[in-house]
Coordinates of N, CA and C in Angstrom, one line a residue:
M1 N 0.8 -1.1 -0.1 CA 0.0 0.2 0.0 C 0.7 1.0 -0.2
S2 N 0.3 2.3 -0.8 CA 1.2 3.8 -0.7 C 0.3 4.8 -0.5
L3 N 0.9 5.7 0.1 CA 0.2 7.2 0.0 C 1.0 8.2 -1.1
S4 N 0.1 9.1 -1.7 CA 0.8 10.3 -2.0 C -0.1 11.1 -2.2
W5 N 0.2 12.5 -2.5 CA -0.5 13.7 -2.7 C -1.2 13.6 -4.3
R6 N -2.6 13.8 -4.5 CA -3.1 14.2 -5.4 C -2.8 14.9 -6.3
T7 N -2.7 16.4 -5.8 CA -1.9 17.6 -6.7 C -1.0 18.2 -5.7
E8 N -0.4 19.5 -6.4 CA 0.2 20.0 -5.8 C -0.2 21.0 -4.4
Q9 N -2.0 21.4 -4.6 CA -2.3 21.6 -3.8 C -2.5 20.9 -2.3
H10 N -2.5 19.8 -2.2 CA -2.1 18.7 -1.2 C -3.9 18.9 -1.0
D11 N -4.5 18.9 -1.6 CA -6.2 18.7 -1.5 C -6.8 17.2 -1.3
A12 N -6.2 16.1 -1.5 CA -6.4 15.0 -1.5 C -5.1 13.7 -1.5
V13 N -5.3 13.1 -0.6 CA -4.4 11.7 -0.8 C -5.0 10.9 -1.5
V14 N -4.0 10.0 -2.3 CA -4.3 8.7 -3.0 C -3.6 7.5 -2.4
V15 N -4.4 6.6 -1.7 CA -4.1 5.5 -1.2 C -4.4 4.5 -2.3
S16 N -3.2 4.0 -2.2 CA -3.1 2.8 -3.9 C -2.6 1.3 -3.4
C17 N -3.0 0.3 -4.0 CA -2.5 -0.9 -3.6 C -2.2 -1.9 -4.9
A18 N -0.7 -2.2 -5.2 CA -0.4 -2.7 -6.1 C -1.0 -4.4 -6.3
G19 N -1.5 -4.9 -5.4 CA -2.0 -6.2 -6.1 C -3.5 -6.8 -4.8
P20 N -4.2 -6.9 -5.1 CA -5.0 -6.5 -6.5 C -4.7 -4.9 -6.4
A21 N -5.0 -4.4 -7.6 CA -4.5 -3.1 -8.2 C -6.0 -2.7 -7.8
W22 N -5.8 -1.2 -7.1 CA -6.8 -0.4 -6.1 C -6.6 1.0 -5.9
R23 N -7.5 2.2 -5.9 CA -6.8 2.9 -5.5 C -8.0 3.9 -4.9
I24 N -8.0 4.8 -4.0 CA -9.2 5.6 -3.4 C -8.3 7.2 -3.3
F25 N -9.3 8.1 -3.2 CA -9.1 9.6 -3.1 C -9.3 9.8 -2.0
V26 N -8.9 10.4 -1.1 CA -9.3 10.9 0.3 C -9.1 12.1 0.6
P27 N -10.3 13.2 0.5 CA -10.3 14.6 0.5 C -9.2 15.0 1.9
V28 N -8.6 16.2 2.0 CA -7.9 16.7 3.0 C -8.7 18.0 3.5
I29 N -9.2 18.2 4.5 CA -9.8 18.9 5.2 C -9.0 19.8 6.2
R30 N -8.4 20.8 6.0 CA -7.9 21.7 7.2 C -8.9 22.4 7.5
P31 N -8.6 22.4 9.2 CA -9.1 23.2 10.2 C -8.9 24.6 9.8
A32 N -9.9 25.6 9.9 CA -9.0 27.1 9.8 C -7.9 27.3 10.4
N33 N -7.8 26.9 11.7 CA -6.9 27.6 13.0 C -5.7 26.7 13.0
A34 N -5.4 25.6 11.9 CA -4.7 24.6 12.1 C -3.2 25.3 11.2
P35 N -2.2 24.8 11.6 CA -1.1 25.6 10.8 C -0.9 24.7 9.7
A36 N -0.2 25.3 8.5 CA -0.5 24.7 7.1 C 0.6 23.2 7.3
A37 N 1.6 23.5 8.1 CA 2.5 22.0 8.3 C 1.7 20.4 8.6
I38 N 0.7 21.0 9.7 CA 0.4 19.7 10.6 C -1.3 19.6 10.3
A39 N -1.7 20.2 9.3 CA -2.8 20.3 8.6 C -3.3 19.2 8.1
P40 N -2.4 18.5 7.0 CA -2.4 17.3 6.5 C -2.0 16.4 7.1
A41 N -1.7 15.8 8.3 CA -1.6 14.9 9.0 C -2.9 14.7 9.9
F42 N -3.4 16.3 10.4 CA -4.6 16.0 11.0 C -6.0 15.3 10.0
A43 N -5.8 15.5 9.1 CA -6.7 15.3 8.2 C -6.9 14.2 7.7
L44 N -5.8 12.7 7.8 CA -5.6 11.8 7.7 C -6.5 11.1 9.0
V45 N -6.3 11.7 9.9 CA -7.0 11.2 10.9 C -8.5 11.5 11.2
A46 N -8.9 12.5 10.8 CA -10.4 13.1 11.2 C -11.4 12.6 10.2
K47 N -12.3 11.9 11.0 CA -13.6 11.2 9.8 C -14.6 11.9 9.8
V48 N -15.1 12.2 8.9 CA -16.2 12.7 8.1 C -17.3 11.7 8.2
A49 N -18.6 12.1 8.7 CA -19.8 11.1 8.9 C -20.3 11.1 7.4
P50 N -20.1 9.8 6.8 CA -21.3 10.0 5.2 C -22.6 10.6 5.1
V51 N -22.5 11.7 4.2 CA -23.8 12.1 3.7 C -24.6 11.1 2.8
I52 N -23.9 10.2 2.3 CA -24.8 9.5 1.4 C -24.3 7.9 1.7
K53 N -25.5 6.8 1.7 CA -24.9 5.7 2.1 C -25.3 4.7 1.0
R54 N -24.7 3.3 1.2 CA -25.4 2.2 0.1 C -26.7 2.1 0.1
G55 N -27.4 2.2 -1.2 CA -28.7 2.1 -1.3 C -29.3 3.2 -1.4
D56 N -28.9 4.4 -0.8 CA -29.8 5.6 -1.0 C -30.0 6.2 -2.4
P57 N -31.4 6.6 -3.0 CA -31.5 6.8 -3.8 C -30.8 8.5 -4.0
L58 N -30.2 8.9 -5.1 CA -29.5 10.4 -5.5 C -29.7 10.8 -6.9
V59 N -29.4 12.0 -7.1 CA -29.2 12.5 -8.4 C -27.9 13.2 -8.3
I60 N -27.3 12.6 -9.7 CA -26.0 13.1 -10.2 C -26.2 14.2 -10.8
E61 N -25.5 15.4 -10.7 CA -25.8 16.5 -11.4 C -24.2 16.8 -11.8
A62 N -24.2 17.5 -12.9 CA -23.0 18.4 -13.5 C -23.3 19.4 -14.7
G63 N -22.3 20.5 -14.6 CA -22.9 21.4 -15.3 C -21.8 22.6 -15.4
T64 N -22.5 23.6 -16.1 CA -21.7 25.0 -16.2 C -22.7 26.2 -16.2
E65 N -22.4 27.2 -16.3 CA -23.4 28.5 -16.6 C -24.1 28.0 -18.1
G66 N -25.2 28.0 -18.0 CA -25.9 27.5 -19.5 C -25.8 26.2 -19.8
F67 N -25.6 25.3 -18.8 CA -25.5 23.9 -19.5 C -25.8 23.1 -18.1
S68 N -26.5 21.9 -17.9 CA -26.5 21.5 -17.2 C -27.3 19.7 -17.2
I69 N -26.9 18.7 -16.6 CA -27.4 17.6 -16.9 C -27.7 16.5 -15.4
S70 N -28.6 16.0 -15.5 CA -28.7 15.3 -14.0 C -29.1 13.7 -14.4
R71 N -28.7 12.9 -13.5 CA -29.3 11.4 -13.6 C -29.7 11.1 -12.1
E72 N -30.7 10.2 -12.2 CA -31.1 9.5 -10.8 C -30.3 8.1 -11.1
G73 N -30.0 7.7 -9.7 CA -29.1 6.6 -9.4 C -29.5 5.8 -8.2
V74 N -28.6 4.9 -7.9 CA -28.6 4.4 -6.6 C -27.1 4.1 -6.2
A75 N -27.2 4.6 -4.8 CA -25.4 4.7 -4.3 C -25.1 2.9 -4.0
M76 N -23.8 2.7 -4.6 CA -23.1 1.1 -4.4 C -22.6 1.4 -3.1
G77 N -22.4 2.6 -2.6 CA -21.1 2.6 -1.2 C -21.5 4.0 -0.5
D78 N -21.0 3.9 0.7 CA -21.0 5.2 1.7 C -20.0 6.2 1.2
A79 N -20.2 7.4 1.3 CA -19.6 8.8 1.0 C -19.9 9.7 1.8
A80 N -18.8 10.1 2.2 CA -18.5 11.5 3.2 C -18.5 12.8 1.8
P81 N -18.9 13.9 2.4 CA -18.5 15.3 1.4 C -17.4 15.0 0.8
G82 N -17.3 15.2 -0.8 CA -16.1 14.9 -1.4 C -15.5 13.6 -1.7
G83 N -16.0 13.0 -1.3 CA -15.6 11.4 -1.4 C -16.0 10.8 -2.5
R84 N -15.1 10.2 -3.2 CA -15.9 9.2 -4.4 C -16.7 7.9 -4.2
F85 N -17.6 7.7 -5.0 CA -18.2 6.5 -4.5 C -18.8 6.1 -6.1
M86 N -19.5 4.8 -6.0 CA -20.1 4.2 -7.2 C -21.5 4.4 -7.2
V87 N -21.9 4.6 -8.3 CA -23.6 4.7 -8.7 C -24.0 3.9 -9.8
K88 N -25.0 3.3 -9.5 CA -25.7 2.4 -10.5 C -26.9 3.3 -10.9
V89 N -26.8 3.7 -12.1 CA -27.7 4.3 -12.9 C -28.7 3.5 -14.1
D90 N -29.7 3.7 -13.7 CA -30.8 2.8 -14.5 C -30.4 1.5 -14.6
D91 N -30.6 1.1 -15.9 CA -30.6 -0.2 -16.2 C -29.1 -0.5 -17.0
T92 N -27.9 0.6 -16.7 CA -26.5 0.3 -17.3 C -26.1 -0.9 -16.6
R93 N -25.4 -1.5 -17.1 CA -24.0 -2.3 -16.7 C -23.4 -1.7 -15.9
T94 N -22.5 -1.2 -16.3 CA -21.4 -0.4 -15.9 C -21.7 0.8 -14.6
P95 N -21.7 1.0 -13.5 CA -21.8 2.0 -12.9 C -21.0 3.1 -13.0
V96 N -21.2 4.3 -12.5 CA -20.4 5.4 -12.6 C -20.1 5.8 -11.3
Q97 N -19.1 6.7 -11.5 CA -18.2 7.4 -10.3 C -18.6 8.6 -10.1
A98 N -18.9 9.0 -8.6 CA -19.3 10.4 -8.5 C -18.8 10.6 -7.1
I99 N -19.0 12.0 -7.0 CA -18.3 12.5 -5.8 C -19.5 12.8 -5.1
A100 N -19.5 13.0 -3.9 CA -20.5 13.4 -2.8 C -20.8 14.6 -2.5
V101 N -21.5 15.1 -2.6 CA -22.0 16.9 -2.7 C -22.8 16.7 -1.1
E102 N -24.0 16.0 -1.0 CA -24.6 16.3 0.1 C -25.5 15.2 0.0
A103 N -26.5 15.0 0.7 CA -27.4 13.7 1.1 C -28.5 13.6 0.1
G104 N -28.1 13.1 -0.8 CA -29.0 12.6 -2.1 C -28.5 13.5 -3.1
R105 N -27.3 13.9 -2.9 CA -27.3 14.9 -4.5 C -25.5 14.5 -4.7
A106 N -25.1 14.3 -5.8 CA -23.7 14.1 -5.9 C -23.0 14.7 -7.3
T107 N -22.2 14.9 -8.0 CA -21.9 15.8 -9.3 C -20.9 14.6 -9.5
L108 N -20.1 14.6 -11.0 CA -19.1 13.6 -11.7 C -17.9 14.4 -11.2
P109 N -17.0 13.5 -11.4 CA -15.5 14.2 -11.0 C -15.5 14.7 -12.1
G110 N -14.6 16.2 -11.8 CA -14.2 17.0 -13.1 C -15.2 18.3 -13.2
W111 N -16.4 17.9 -12.7 CA -17.6 18.9 -12.4 C -17.8 19.8 -11.0
S112 N -17.7 20.8 -10.7 CA -18.1 21.5 -9.6 C -19.0 22.3 -10.0
N113 N -20.2 22.1 -9.5 CA -21.5 23.1 -9.4 C -21.3 24.2 -8.3

């Protein structure tokens, strides 16, 4: 298992394993009064309650000014705000990855509403 920063901004940690191959992204939440040097270590310990739980119905939204799209789906796992999880959409075989926003609401990776 290995840990690495997702970006130079240190906004998320990538936890990965070589065999079997998998990876997850853990968002870093810095307390407003924490010095920058200790904030990342604190964030790895802090646990945020999930806003989406497995089996919850939800809406996945993506868009920008003048454009938006949404789909209904069912969560295949739990997720805290900013956490990634898989969603079963309609009758498609392949689930889609989403990012939890709030209870019953998610967005697609790469889109911020």
